[in-house]
CSV table of C-alpha atoms in Angstrom, one decimal:
chain,number,residue,atom,x,y,z
A,180,MET,CA,9.9,100.7,253.0
A,181,ALA,CA,9.5,98.9,256.3
A,182,ASP,CA,7.2,96.0,256.7
A,183,SER,CA,3.4,97.2,257.5
A,184,GLY,CA,3.0,93.4,259.6
A,185,LYS,CA,5.8,94.5,261.5
A,186,SER,CA,5.0,98.4,261.7
A,187,VAL,CA,1.2,97.6,262.9
A,188,ARG,CA,0.7,96.4,266.0
A,189,SER,CA,-2.1,93.2,266.8
A,190,PRO,CA,-5.6,94.3,268.0
A,191,HIS,CA,-5.0,91.0,270.5
A,192,LYS,CA,-1.6,91.6,271.5
A,193,ALA,CA,-2.4,95.6,272.2
A,194,SER,CA,-5.2,94.7,274.7
A,195,LYS,CA,-2.8,92.2,276.5
A,196,THR,CA,-0.2,94.8,277.4
A,197,LYS,CA,-0.7,96.5,280.7
A,198,SER,CA,1.1,99.5,281.9
A,199,ALA,CA,3.7,99.0,284.3
A,200,ARG,CA,3.0,101.1,288.5
A,201,SER,CA,5.1,101.0,290.8
A,202,SER,CA,3.5,99.1,294.0
A,203,LYS,CA,6.5,100.6,296.7
A,204,ALA,CA,7.3,104.3,297.0
A,205,LEU,CA,9.9,105.9,295.8
A,206,ALA,CA,12.4,106.8,298.5
A,207,SER,CA,13.4,110.4,298.3
A,208,ALA,CA,17.5,110.7,297.1
A,209,SER,CA,19.5,113.7,296.3
A,210,PRO,CA,19.8,114.9,292.8
A,211,SER,CA,23.5,114.5,292.7
A,212,GLN,CA,22.5,110.9,293.8
A,213,HIS,CA,22.5,108.0,291.2
A,214,THR,CA,20.1,105.4,293.1
A,215,THR,CA,18.8,102.6,291.3
A,216,ILE,CA,15.2,101.6,292.0
A,217,TYR,CA,13.8,98.8,290.6
A,218,ARG,CA,9.7,98.9,290.2
A,219,ASP,CA,7.4,95.5,290.6
A,220,SER,CA,5.1,95.8,288.1
A,221,ASP,CA,1.4,95.0,288.5
A,222,ASP,CA,-1.3,94.2,285.9
A,223,SER,CA,-4.1,96.9,285.9
A,224,ASP,CA,-7.6,97.2,284.6
A,225,GLN,CA,-6.6,100.9,283.3
A,226,GLU,CA,-5.3,101.6,280.0
A,227,PRO,CA,-2.9,104.5,280.1
A,228,ALA,CA,-3.2,107.0,277.4
A,229,PRO,CA,-0.7,106.7,274.3
A,230,LEU,CA,2.2,108.9,274.1
A,231,PRO,CA,2.1,111.0,271.3
A,232,ARG,CA,4.1,110.2,268.2
A,233,SER,CA,7.4,111.7,267.9
A,234,HIS,CA,7.7,112.8,263.8
A,235,THR,CA,11.6,112.5,263.9
A,236,PRO,CA,12.7,109.8,261.7
A,237,GLY,CA,14.3,106.5,263.1
A,238,HIS,CA,17.5,107.2,261.5
A,239,LEU,CA,17.9,110.6,262.9
A,240,ALA,CA,16.2,109.4,266.8
A,241,SER,CA,19.2,106.7,266.8
A,242,LYS,CA,22.2,109.2,266.5
A,243,SER,CA,23.6,110.6,269.4
A,244,ILE,CA,22.2,114.2,271.2
A,245,ASN,CA,26.1,115.1,271.0
A,246,ASP,CA,27.2,114.1,267.4
A,247,LYS,CA,28.4,117.3,266.3
A,248,ARG,CA,28.5,116.4,262.6
A,249,ARG,CA,24.6,116.5,262.6
A,250,LYS,CA,23.0,119.4,259.8
A,251,THR,CA,21.8,122.3,261.1
A,252,SER,CA,18.2,121.7,259.7
A,253,ASP,CA,18.2,117.5,261.6
A,254,VAL,CA,18.6,120.0,264.6
A,255,ALA,CA,15.9,122.3,264.8
A,256,ILE,CA,13.6,119.4,263.2
A,257,ARG,CA,14.7,116.9,266.5
A,258,GLN,CA,14.2,119.9,268.9
A,259,ARG,CA,10.9,120.5,267.5
A,260,SER,CA,9.6,116.8,267.7
A,261,GLN,CA,11.4,116.7,271.0
A,262,SER,CA,10.0,119.3,272.7
A,263,ALA,CA,6.3,118.4,271.4
A,264,SER,CA,7.2,114.9,273.1
A,265,GLN,CA,8.7,116.7,276.5
A,266,VAL,CA,5.1,118.4,276.5
A,267,ALA,CA,2.7,115.8,276.0
A,268,SER,CA,4.8,113.7,278.3
A,269,SER,CA,5.2,115.6,281.1
A,270,SER,CA,1.9,115.2,282.2
A,271,THR,CA,1.7,111.2,282.9
A,272,SER,CA,5.6,111.3,283.4
A,273,SER,CA,4.6,111.1,286.8
A,274,THR,CA,3.0,107.8,286.4
A,275,TYR,CA,3.5,106.1,283.6
A,276,PRO,CA,7.5,105.3,282.7
A,277,ALA,CA,8.7,107.2,279.4
A,278,LYS,CA,9.8,104.8,276.6
A,279,ALA,CA,13.0,104.2,275.7
A,280,PRO,CA,13.8,106.3,272.1
A,281,PRO,CA,13.1,103.1,269.1
A,282,VAL,CA,16.1,101.8,267.4
A,283,SER,CA,16.7,102.0,264.2
A,284,ASN,CA,16.1,99.4,261.8
A,285,GLY,CA,17.6,101.1,258.8
A,286,SER,CA,14.4,102.0,257.6
A,287,ALA,CA,12.9,106.0,257.0
A,288,GLU,CA,9.8,105.0,259.3
A,289,PRO,CA,10.2,104.3,263.2
A,290,ALA,CA,10.7,100.6,264.7
A,291,VAL,CA,8.0,99.8,266.7
A,292,GLU,CA,8.0,96.9,269.3
A,293,ASP,CA,6.0,93.8,269.8
A,294,GLY,CA,4.0,94.7,273.2
A,295,GLU,CA,5.5,91.5,275.1
A,296,LYS,CA,9.0,92.5,274.8
A,297,GLU,CA,7.9,96.2,275.9
A,298,LYS,CA,6.1,94.5,279.5
A,299,GLU,CA,9.4,92.6,280.0
A,300,LYS,CA,11.3,95.8,279.2
A,301,GLU,CA,8.8,97.8,281.7
A,302,LYS,CA,9.7,95.6,284.5
A,303,LYS,CA,13.5,95.8,284.6
A,304,ARG,CA,13.8,99.1,283.1
A,305,PRO,CA,16.1,100.6,285.8
A,306,LEU,CA,15.1,104.2,286.8
A,307,THR,CA,17.9,106.8,288.3
A,308,THR,CA,17.0,110.2,289.8
A,309,GLY,CA,21.1,110.9,288.4
A,310,SER,CA,19.8,110.2,285.0
A,311,ARG,CA,16.6,112.4,285.0
A,312,THR,CA,18.7,115.3,286.4
A,313,GLY,CA,20.5,114.7,283.7
A,314,SER,CA,18.3,114.4,280.9
A,315,SER,CA,16.5,117.4,281.7
A,316,VAL,CA,19.6,119.3,282.1
A,317,ALA,CA,20.5,118.2,278.5
A,318,ALA,CA,16.7,118.4,277.5
A,319,SER,CA,17.5,122.3,278.7
A,320,SER,CA,20.7,122.4,277.5
A,321,ARG,CA,19.1,122.1,273.3
A,322,LYS,CA,16.9,124.7,274.2
A,323,ALA,CA,19.2,127.1,275.2
A,324,PRO,CA,20.9,127.7,271.9
A,325,SER,CA,17.7,128.4,270.0
A,326,SER,CA,16.7,131.0,272.6
A,327,ALA,CA,20.1,132.5,272.8
A,328,ALA,CA,19.6,132.5,269.0
A,329,THR,CA,16.2,134.4,269.2
A,330,THR,CA,17.6,137.5,271.3
A,331,ARG,CA,21.1,137.7,268.7
A,332,THR,CA,18.7,137.3,265.7
A,333,SER,CA,16.7,140.1,267.7
A,334,ASN,CA,19.4,142.4,269.0
A,335,LYS,CA,21.0,142.4,264.9
A,336,LEU,CA,17.3,143.4,263.9
A,337,THR,CA,17.0,146.3,266.3
A,338,ARG,CA,20.7,147.9,265.5
A,339,PRO,CA,19.9,151.1,264.2
A,340,PRO,CA,21.5,151.0,260.2
A,341,ARG,CA,24.9,152.3,259.7
A,342,GLY,CA,25.1,155.7,258.1
A,343,GLN,CA,21.0,156.7,258.2
A,344,HIS,CA,19.5,160.1,257.6
A,345,VAL,CA,20.2,162.8,259.6
A,346,PRO,CA,17.6,165.6,259.3
A,347,PHE,CA,18.9,167.7,261.6
A,348,PRO,CA,22.3,168.2,263.7
A,349,SER,CA,22.2,167.4,266.9
A,350,LEU,CA,22.8,170.0,269.3
A,351,PRO,CA,25.8,170.2,271.1
A,352,ASP,CA,26.0,169.7,274.5
A,353,PRO,CA,27.6,172.1,277.0
A,354,LYS,CA,28.8,169.1,279.1
A,355,ASP,CA,30.8,167.9,275.7
A,356,ALA,CA,31.9,171.4,275.0
A,357,PRO,CA,36.1,171.4,274.8
A,358,ASP,CA,38.1,172.8,277.5
A,359,VAL,CA,39.8,175.5,275.6
A,360,GLU,CA,41.3,179.2,276.3
A,361,PRO,CA,38.8,182.1,275.6
A,362,ALA,CA,40.0,183.7,272.1
A,363,PRO,CA,40.7,187.1,270.9
A,364,PRO,CA,38.9,188.2,268.3
A,365,SER,CA,40.7,189.3,266.1
A,366,GLY,CA,42.6,184.9,266.5
A,367,LEU,CA,42.2,182.6,264.1
A,368,TYR,CA,39.3,180.0,265.7
A,369,TRP,CA,39.0,175.9,265.0
A,370,SER,CA,35.6,174.5,266.0
A,371,LYS,CA,33.8,171.4,264.6
A,372,ALA,CA,31.1,171.7,261.9
A,373,PHE,CA,27.5,170.4,263.1
A,374,VAL,CA,26.5,168.6,259.5
A,375,SER,CA,22.9,166.7,258.8
A,376,GLY,CA,21.9,164.8,255.9
A,377,SER,CA,23.2,162.3,253.9
A,378,PRO,CA,25.5,160.1,255.1
A,379,HIS,CA,29.1,159.7,253.7
A,380,SER,CA,32.1,158.1,253.5
A,381,ASN,CA,35.4,158.7,255.4
A,382,LEU,CA,37.9,159.8,253.0
A,383,ARG,CA,40.8,160.7,252.3
A,384,ALA,CA,42.9,161.8,249.1
A,385,HIS,CA,39.8,162.9,247.1
A,386,THR,CA,38.6,166.6,246.0
A,387,THR,CA,37.0,169.3,247.2
A,388,THR,CA,35.7,171.9,244.4
A,389,LEU,CA,33.6,175.0,245.5
A,390,ILE,CA,30.9,176.0,242.9
A,391,GLY,CA,28.9,178.9,244.2
A,392,SER,CA,28.2,177.8,247.8
A,393,ASN,CA,28.0,173.8,247.3
A,394,ILE,CA,31.1,172.0,247.8
A,395,TYR,CA,31.4,168.7,245.7
A,396,VAL,CA,33.3,166.4,247.1
A,397,PHE,CA,34.1,163.2,244.5
A,398,GLY,CA,36.3,159.9,244.5
A,399,GLY,CA,39.5,159.2,247.3
A,400,CYS,CA,39.1,156.1,249.1
A,401,ASP,CA,39.0,155.2,252.7
A,402,ALA,CA,41.0,152.8,254.5
A,403,ARG,CA,39.6,149.8,252.0
A,404,ILE,CA,38.7,150.7,248.9
A,405,CYS,CA,38.2,153.9,246.1
A,406,PHE,CA,35.2,155.6,245.3
A,407,ASN,CA,33.8,157.1,242.4
A,408,THR,CA,30.8,159.0,244.8
A,409,VAL,CA,30.0,162.2,244.5
A,410,TYR,CA,28.7,164.1,247.3
A,411,VAL,CA,27.6,167.9,247.3
A,412,LEU,CA,28.0,169.9,251.3
A,413,ASP,CA,25.6,172.6,251.6
A,414,ALA,CA,28.4,175.0,252.9
A,415,ASP,CA,25.3,177.4,254.3
A,416,ALA,CA,24.0,175.1,256.1
A,417,PHE,CA,26.3,172.2,255.9
A,418,TYR,CA,23.7,169.7,255.0
A,419,TRP,CA,25.2,166.3,253.0
A,420,SER,CA,23.5,165.6,250.1
A,421,VAL,CA,24.2,162.2,247.2
A,422,PRO,CA,22.9,163.6,244.0
A,423,HIS,CA,21.9,160.5,241.1
A,424,VAL,CA,24.5,160.6,238.8
A,425,VAL,CA,24.3,159.5,235.1
A,426,GLY,CA,26.5,159.2,232.2
A,427,ASP,CA,29.9,158.1,231.7
A,428,ILE,CA,30.4,157.7,235.4
A,429,PRO,CA,34.4,157.4,235.9
A,430,MET,CA,36.2,154.6,237.9
A,431,PRO,CA,37.2,154.7,241.0
A,432,LEU,CA,39.4,157.1,241.8
A,433,ARG,CA,42.0,158.9,244.2
A,434,ALA,CA,44.7,161.6,243.9
A,435,MET,CA,42.9,163.1,240.9
A,436,THR,CA,42.2,166.6,240.1
A,437,CYS,CA,38.7,168.4,239.7
A,438,THR,CA,39.0,171.7,238.3
A,439,ALA,CA,36.0,174.2,238.4
A,440,VAL,CA,35.1,175.4,234.8
A,441,GLY,CA,31.9,177.7,235.1
A,442,LYS,CA,29.2,174.9,236.1
A,443,LYS,CA,31.0,172.2,235.0
A,444,LEU,CA,33.5,170.1,237.2
A,445,VAL,CA,36.8,168.5,234.9
A,446,VAL,CA,38.6,165.2,236.6
A,447,PHE,CA,41.8,164.3,235.3
A,448,GLY,CA,43.9,161.5,236.3
A,449,GLY,CA,44.1,159.3,239.7
A,450,GLY,CA,44.4,155.4,240.2
A,451,ASP,CA,42.9,153.0,242.0
A,452,GLY,CA,46.2,150.8,243.9
A,453,PRO,CA,48.4,149.3,241.2
A,454,ALA,CA,46.4,151.0,238.4
A,455,TYR,CA,47.0,155.0,236.4
A,456,TYR,CA,45.0,156.5,234.3
A,457,ASN,CA,45.2,159.7,232.1
A,458,ASP,CA,41.6,159.9,231.2
A,459,VAL,CA,39.7,163.2,231.6
A,460,TYR,CA,35.6,163.3,232.8
A,461,VAL,CA,33.4,166.2,232.8
A,462,LEU,CA,30.4,166.5,235.1
A,463,ASP,CA,27.6,169.1,235.0
A,464,THR,CA,26.7,170.3,238.1
A,465,VAL,CA,23.0,171.3,236.6
A,466,ASN,CA,22.0,167.7,235.5
A,467,PHE,CA,24.6,165.5,237.2
A,468,ARG,CA,25.7,163.9,234.2
A,469,TRP,CA,29.4,162.4,233.4
A,470,THR,CA,30.4,162.8,229.9
A,471,LYS,CA,33.4,161.9,228.3
A,472,PRO,CA,34.8,164.6,225.9
A,473,ARG,CA,37.0,163.9,222.3
A,474,ILE,CA,40.2,164.5,223.0
A,475,ILE,CA,41.7,166.1,220.1
A,476,GLY,CA,45.2,164.9,218.8
A,477,ASP,CA,47.6,162.2,219.8
A,478,ARG,CA,50.0,164.0,222.2
A,479,ILE,CA,48.6,163.2,226.1
A,480,PRO,CA,49.8,163.0,229.4
A,481,SER,CA,51.3,159.7,230.6
A,482,LYS,CA,49.1,157.9,233.5
A,483,ARG,CA,49.8,159.5,236.9
A,484,ARG,CA,48.1,160.5,240.3
A,485,ALA,CA,49.1,162.9,242.8
A,486,HIS,CA,49.2,165.8,240.9
A,487,THR,CA,47.9,169.8,240.7
A,488,ALA,CA,45.6,171.6,238.2
A,489,CYS,CA,44.9,175.3,237.9
A,490,LEU,CA,42.8,177.0,235.7
A,491,TYR,CA,43.8,179.8,233.7
A,492,LYS,CA,42.3,181.6,230.9
A,493,ASN,CA,40.1,178.4,229.2
A,494,GLY,CA,43.5,176.1,230.1
A,495,ILE,CA,44.2,173.7,232.6
A,496,TYR,CA,47.3,173.6,233.7
A,497,MET,CA,49.0,170.4,234.9
A,498,PHE,CA,51.9,169.6,236.6
A,499,GLY,CA,53.6,166.9,238.2
A,500,GLY,CA,52.4,163.7,240.2
A,501,GLY,CA,53.9,160.0,239.7
A,502,ASP,CA,53.0,157.3,237.2
A,503,GLY,CA,54.1,154.0,239.5
A,504,VAL,CA,57.4,154.5,238.7
A,505,ARG,CA,58.7,157.5,238.9
A,506,ALA,CA,57.7,161.3,240.2
A,507,LEU,CA,57.0,163.8,237.2
A,508,ASN,CA,57.8,167.4,236.8
A,509,ASP,CA,56.3,168.1,233.7
A,510,ILE,CA,53.5,170.9,232.6
A,511,TRP,CA,50.7,169.9,230.6
A,512,ARG,CA,47.8,172.8,229.1
A,513,LEU,CA,44.1,171.2,228.6
A,514,ASP,CA,42.0,173.3,226.5
A,515,VAL,CA,38.7,173.8,228.2
A,516,SER,CA,37.3,176.2,225.9
A,517,ASP,CA,34.8,173.5,224.3
A,518,PRO,CA,33.9,171.1,227.1
A,519,THR,CA,32.6,168.7,224.3
A,520,LYS,CA,36.4,168.7,222.6
A,521,MET,CA,39.6,169.1,223.9
A,522,SER,CA,43.1,169.2,223.3
A,523,TRP,CA,46.4,168.6,225.4
A,524,LYS,CA,50.1,170.8,224.3
A,525,LEU,CA,52.9,170.1,226.1
A,526,ILE,CA,54.2,173.2,228.0
A,527,SER,CA,57.2,172.4,230.1
A,528,GLY,CA,58.7,169.1,229.6
A,529,PRO,CA,60.7,166.9,231.9
A,530,GLU,CA,63.7,167.6,233.3
A,531,LYS,CA,66.6,167.4,230.8
A,532,ILE,CA,70.1,168.8,229.5
A,533,SER,CA,70.3,172.1,227.8
A,534,SER,CA,72.3,171.0,225.1
A,535,SER,CA,74.1,168.4,223.6
A,536,THR,CA,77.8,169.8,225.2
A,537,SER,CA,76.6,171.2,228.5
A,538,THR,CA,75.7,169.4,231.7
A,539,THR,CA,74.2,172.1,233.1
A,540,LYS,CA,70.7,171.3,233.7
A,541,ASP,CA,67.5,173.6,232.9
A,542,HIS,CA,66.4,175.5,236.2
A,543,ARG,CA,62.8,173.9,237.5
A,544,PRO,CA,61.9,172.2,240.2
A,545,LYS,CA,62.7,168.8,241.2
A,546,ALA,CA,59.6,165.7,240.2
A,547,ARG,CA,57.1,165.6,242.5
A,548,GLY,CA,53.9,164.7,243.7
A,549,TYR,CA,51.3,165.2,246.4
A,550,HIS,CA,52.5,168.8,246.2
A,551,THR,CA,50.2,172.3,246.1
A,552,ALA,CA,49.9,174.5,243.5
A,553,ASN,CA,48.3,178.3,243.4
A,554,ILE,CA,47.6,180.8,240.4
A,555,VAL,CA,47.9,184.6,241.5
A,556,GLY,CA,47.4,186.5,237.8
A,557,SER,CA,49.3,184.2,235.4
A,558,LYS,CA,52.1,183.1,238.0
A,559,LEU,CA,52.0,179.5,239.3
A,560,ILE,CA,52.9,178.8,242.8
A,561,ILE,CA,54.3,175.8,243.3
A,562,PHE,CA,55.2,174.8,247.2
A,563,GLY,CA,56.1,171.3,248.8
A,564,GLY,CA,55.7,167.8,247.8
A,565,SER,CA,57.4,164.8,247.6
A,566,ASP,CA,59.5,162.4,245.1
A,567,GLY,CA,59.0,159.5,247.3
A,568,GLY,CA,62.1,159.6,249.2
A,569,GLU,CA,62.6,163.0,250.2
A,570,CYS,CA,60.3,165.9,250.9
A,571,PHE,CA,60.6,169.4,249.9
A,572,ASP,CA,60.1,172.7,251.2
A,573,ASP,CA,60.7,175.0,248.8
A,574,VAL,CA,58.9,177.5,246.8
A,575,TRP,CA,58.9,177.5,242.8
A,576,ILE,CA,57.0,180.5,240.6
A,577,TYR,CA,55.9,179.1,236.7
A,578,ASP,CA,55.4,182.2,235.0
A,579,VAL,CA,52.5,180.4,232.4
A,580,GLU,CA,52.6,183.7,229.6
A,581,THR,CA,56.7,183.7,229.8
A,582,HIS,CA,56.9,180.4,230.4
A,583,ILE,CA,60.1,180.5,233.2
A,584,TRP,CA,60.8,179.0,235.8
A,585,LYS,CA,61.8,180.6,239.2
A,586,SER,CA,63.0,179.3,242.7
A,587,VAL,CA,61.9,181.3,245.5
A,588,SER,CA,64.9,182.2,248.3
A,589,ILE,CA,62.8,182.1,251.8
A,590,PRO,CA,65.4,181.8,255.1
A,591,VAL,CA,62.9,179.6,257.3
A,592,THR,CA,61.1,177.1,255.4
A,593,TYR,CA,58.5,174.3,256.3
A,594,ARG,CA,58.9,170.7,254.6
A,595,ARG,CA,55.3,169.3,253.6
A,596,LEU,CA,53.5,166.6,251.6
A,597,SER,CA,50.1,166.1,251.1
A,598,HIS,CA,48.9,169.4,252.4
A,599,THR,CA,46.5,171.8,251.3
A,600,ALA,CA,47.2,175.3,250.1
A,601,THR,CA,44.6,177.6,249.7
A,602,ILE,CA,44.9,181.4,248.2
A,603,VAL,CA,43.4,184.0,250.8
A,604,GLY,CA,44.1,187.3,249.2
A,605,SER,CA,47.7,187.9,249.3
A,606,TYR,CA,48.1,184.9,251.5
A,607,LEU,CA,49.0,181.5,251.1
A,608,PHE,CA,47.0,179.3,253.9
A,609,VAL,CA,48.8,176.1,254.2
A,610,ILE,CA,46.9,173.7,256.7
A,611,GLY,CA,48.0,170.1,258.0
A,612,GLY,CA,50.3,167.7,255.8
A,613,HIS,CA,53.4,165.4,256.7
A,614,ASP,CA,56.2,167.2,257.6
A,615,GLY,CA,59.3,163.9,256.7
A,616,SER,CA,58.1,162.9,260.3
A,617,ASP,CA,55.2,163.2,261.6
A,618,TYR,CA,51.8,164.6,260.1
A,619,CYS,CA,50.8,168.6,261.2
A,620,ASN,CA,47.9,169.9,262.3
A,621,ASP,CA,48.7,173.9,262.2
A,622,VAL,CA,48.4,176.9,260.3
A,623,ILE,CA,51.4,178.4,258.9
A,624,LEU,CA,51.1,181.8,256.0
A,625,LEU,CA,53.0,182.6,252.9
A,626,ASN,CA,53.3,186.6,252.1
A,627,LEU,CA,53.2,186.3,248.6
A,628,VAL,CA,54.2,190.1,248.1
A,629,THR,CA,57.6,189.6,250.9
A,630,MET,CA,58.2,186.0,250.3
A,631,THR,CA,58.5,185.1,254.0
A,632,TRP,CA,56.5,182.7,256.4
A,633,ASP,CA,54.3,183.3,259.3
A,634,LYS,CA,53.1,180.7,261.9
A,635,ARG,CA,50.1,182.4,263.4
A,636,LYS,CA,48.0,180.9,266.2
A,637,ALA,CA,44.9,179.1,266.2
A,638,TYR,CA,42.4,179.1,268.7
A,639,GLY,CA,39.8,176.5,269.9
A,640,LYS,CA,40.0,172.6,269.1
A,641,PRO,CA,41.9,172.0,266.2
A,642,PRO,CA,41.3,169.1,264.1
A,643,SER,CA,43.6,166.3,264.6
A,644,GLY,CA,47.0,166.0,262.9
A,645,ARG,CA,46.6,164.5,259.0
A,646,GLY,CA,47.1,164.9,255.5
A,647,TYR,CA,45.5,164.1,252.1
A,648,HIS,CA,43.1,166.0,253.4
A,649,GLY,CA,40.7,169.0,250.7
A,650,THR,CA,40.0,172.6,252.2
A,651,VAL,CA,38.1,175.7,250.5
A,652,LEU,CA,37.6,179.1,251.2
A,653,TYR,CA,34.1,180.0,251.7
A,654,ASP,CA,32.5,183.2,253.6
A,655,SER,CA,35.7,184.2,255.8
A,656,ARG,CA,36.1,180.3,256.8
A,657,LEU,CA,38.4,177.8,255.8
A,658,LEU,CA,36.6,174.3,255.7
A,659,VAL,CA,38.2,171.4,255.9
A,660,ILE,CA,37.0,167.8,254.8
A,661,GLY,CA,38.2,164.4,255.6
A,662,GLY,CA,42.0,163.7,256.1
A,663,PHE,CA,44.4,160.5,257.0
A,664,ASP,CA,46.4,160.6,260.1
A,665,GLY,CA,48.6,157.2,259.2
A,666,SER,CA,45.7,155.2,260.7
A,667,GLU,CA,42.7,156.8,260.8
A,668,VAL,CA,40.6,158.0,257.8
A,669,PHE,CA,38.6,160.9,258.6
A,670,GLY,CA,35.0,162.1,257.6
A,671,ASP,CA,34.4,165.0,259.9
A,672,VAL,CA,34.2,168.9,258.5
A,673,THR,CA,36.1,171.5,260.4
A,674,ILE,CA,35.6,175.3,260.8
A,675,LEU,CA,38.5,177.4,261.1
A,676,GLU,CA,37.4,181.0,261.1
A,677,LEU,CA,39.8,183.6,259.6
A,678,ALA,CA,38.2,186.5,261.9
A,679,VAL,CA,40.3,189.6,261.2
A,680,HIS,CA,42.4,187.6,258.2
A,681,ALA,CA,39.3,187.6,256.6
A,682,TYR,CA,39.8,191.2,255.2
A,683,TYR,CA,43.4,189.5,253.4
A,684,SER,CA,41.0,188.2,250.7
A,685,GLN,CA,39.8,192.3,249.9
A,686,ILE,CA,43.3,192.2,249.1
A,687,SER,CA,43.3,191.9,245.0
A,688,HIS,CA,45.8,194.4,243.0
A,689,PHE,CA,49.5,193.0,243.8
A,690,THR,CA,52.3,191.6,241.9
A,691,ILE,CA,54.2,189.0,242.6
A,692,GLU,CA,58.0,189.5,242.5
A,693,VAL,CA,60.7,187.0,242.7
């Protein structure tokens, strides 16, 4: 603590202290000129009003204002004290010279000089117009960061939050309408869906499953992380919602499968970065409760992702995928007749030699992932995919009743991976994917009766080339959700109007002969 005798000025010395006044008029000088003017002091009977005391501690006041190592809290305290003293001294600065800042004596209290020393300093203190200008500029520069910080804070607070709820879709502006050629009534037509509701993430390698008029979107990832969120898109109103789920919620996943069994969703496999899984989860879409069913038996498929799954007679047939080391081509059946307890059965093992003495291999497709699988009757249709080095263009048929693989010979072929394939009557609609060199946005049709490819022209504004998206058929439309083009992850919803091709769905009695 400072000595009390030094910190309090004696009354008789204070009465002898007189203010210094200028006896000469100050000559006007340019602010850029540093003209030094000395004031001749004389005694006056008028006692000046004392300057307001700064609350800045002495050890802070003695520091340079240009010290960049000063803490933020110290700067804030100093700015408040300086602004208070500047406002009070502005009214008396024209008559009374400003006092020099107190010199720190190492204590927490500001140092106070004797009256005689103060009087001598006032007599000899030089006043420079240049220094006054510099001090005023410095004071304004010290205030500038405060106002700038206030502006940045207000801009940040007034910025609308990301992903806010949209109660109604915005009306399309005719000026922003795409410039497309007129389309015939019978032609395929692309258009963008105007969605509303809850915000959702941009997704790739997610699942899209239709139950009733709702599309359930689960998992997937954006450019950084994977998710385990469930989104619901009303396919009639194009309204997004995020239901509150409970129970045994799965870990974040991508490239898994999600199969509708009644009003339940059965999720298997998937991964997140270097992790691969072979767990089974069930989501009840009535009460949105996740459960993990009990698996009977000790035989289960290996951990994998980028596989496919199709439902046939209370059994989910899972084919292919990859386990992080190699691609796979085995087929497993998951019995889902009881959603609380399930069992796995190996239907078709991995590629192997048919006998110990023969070098002839089983007739089956190469191991692959990111292919598509669709089931028509008892026929499982496999198209495309990749083993990590080659992009495939072949079509294979597996009969789940006779357990026989058959290869389909097609003159004109298309290489695809990470595409989607949707059954519309007797046609397989393949949208997007990667052809081994670039991402595509075209629509190709496989006639399942004649086993020939047909590339159809689609009018309107198609989505950008992409893969890892999801496609569902609803109300004579194909709805494409999300995807990835190698650099950008999408979250849009695009509609492909089938027009006359919608009548293909009425073709229900046909057989696949290979």
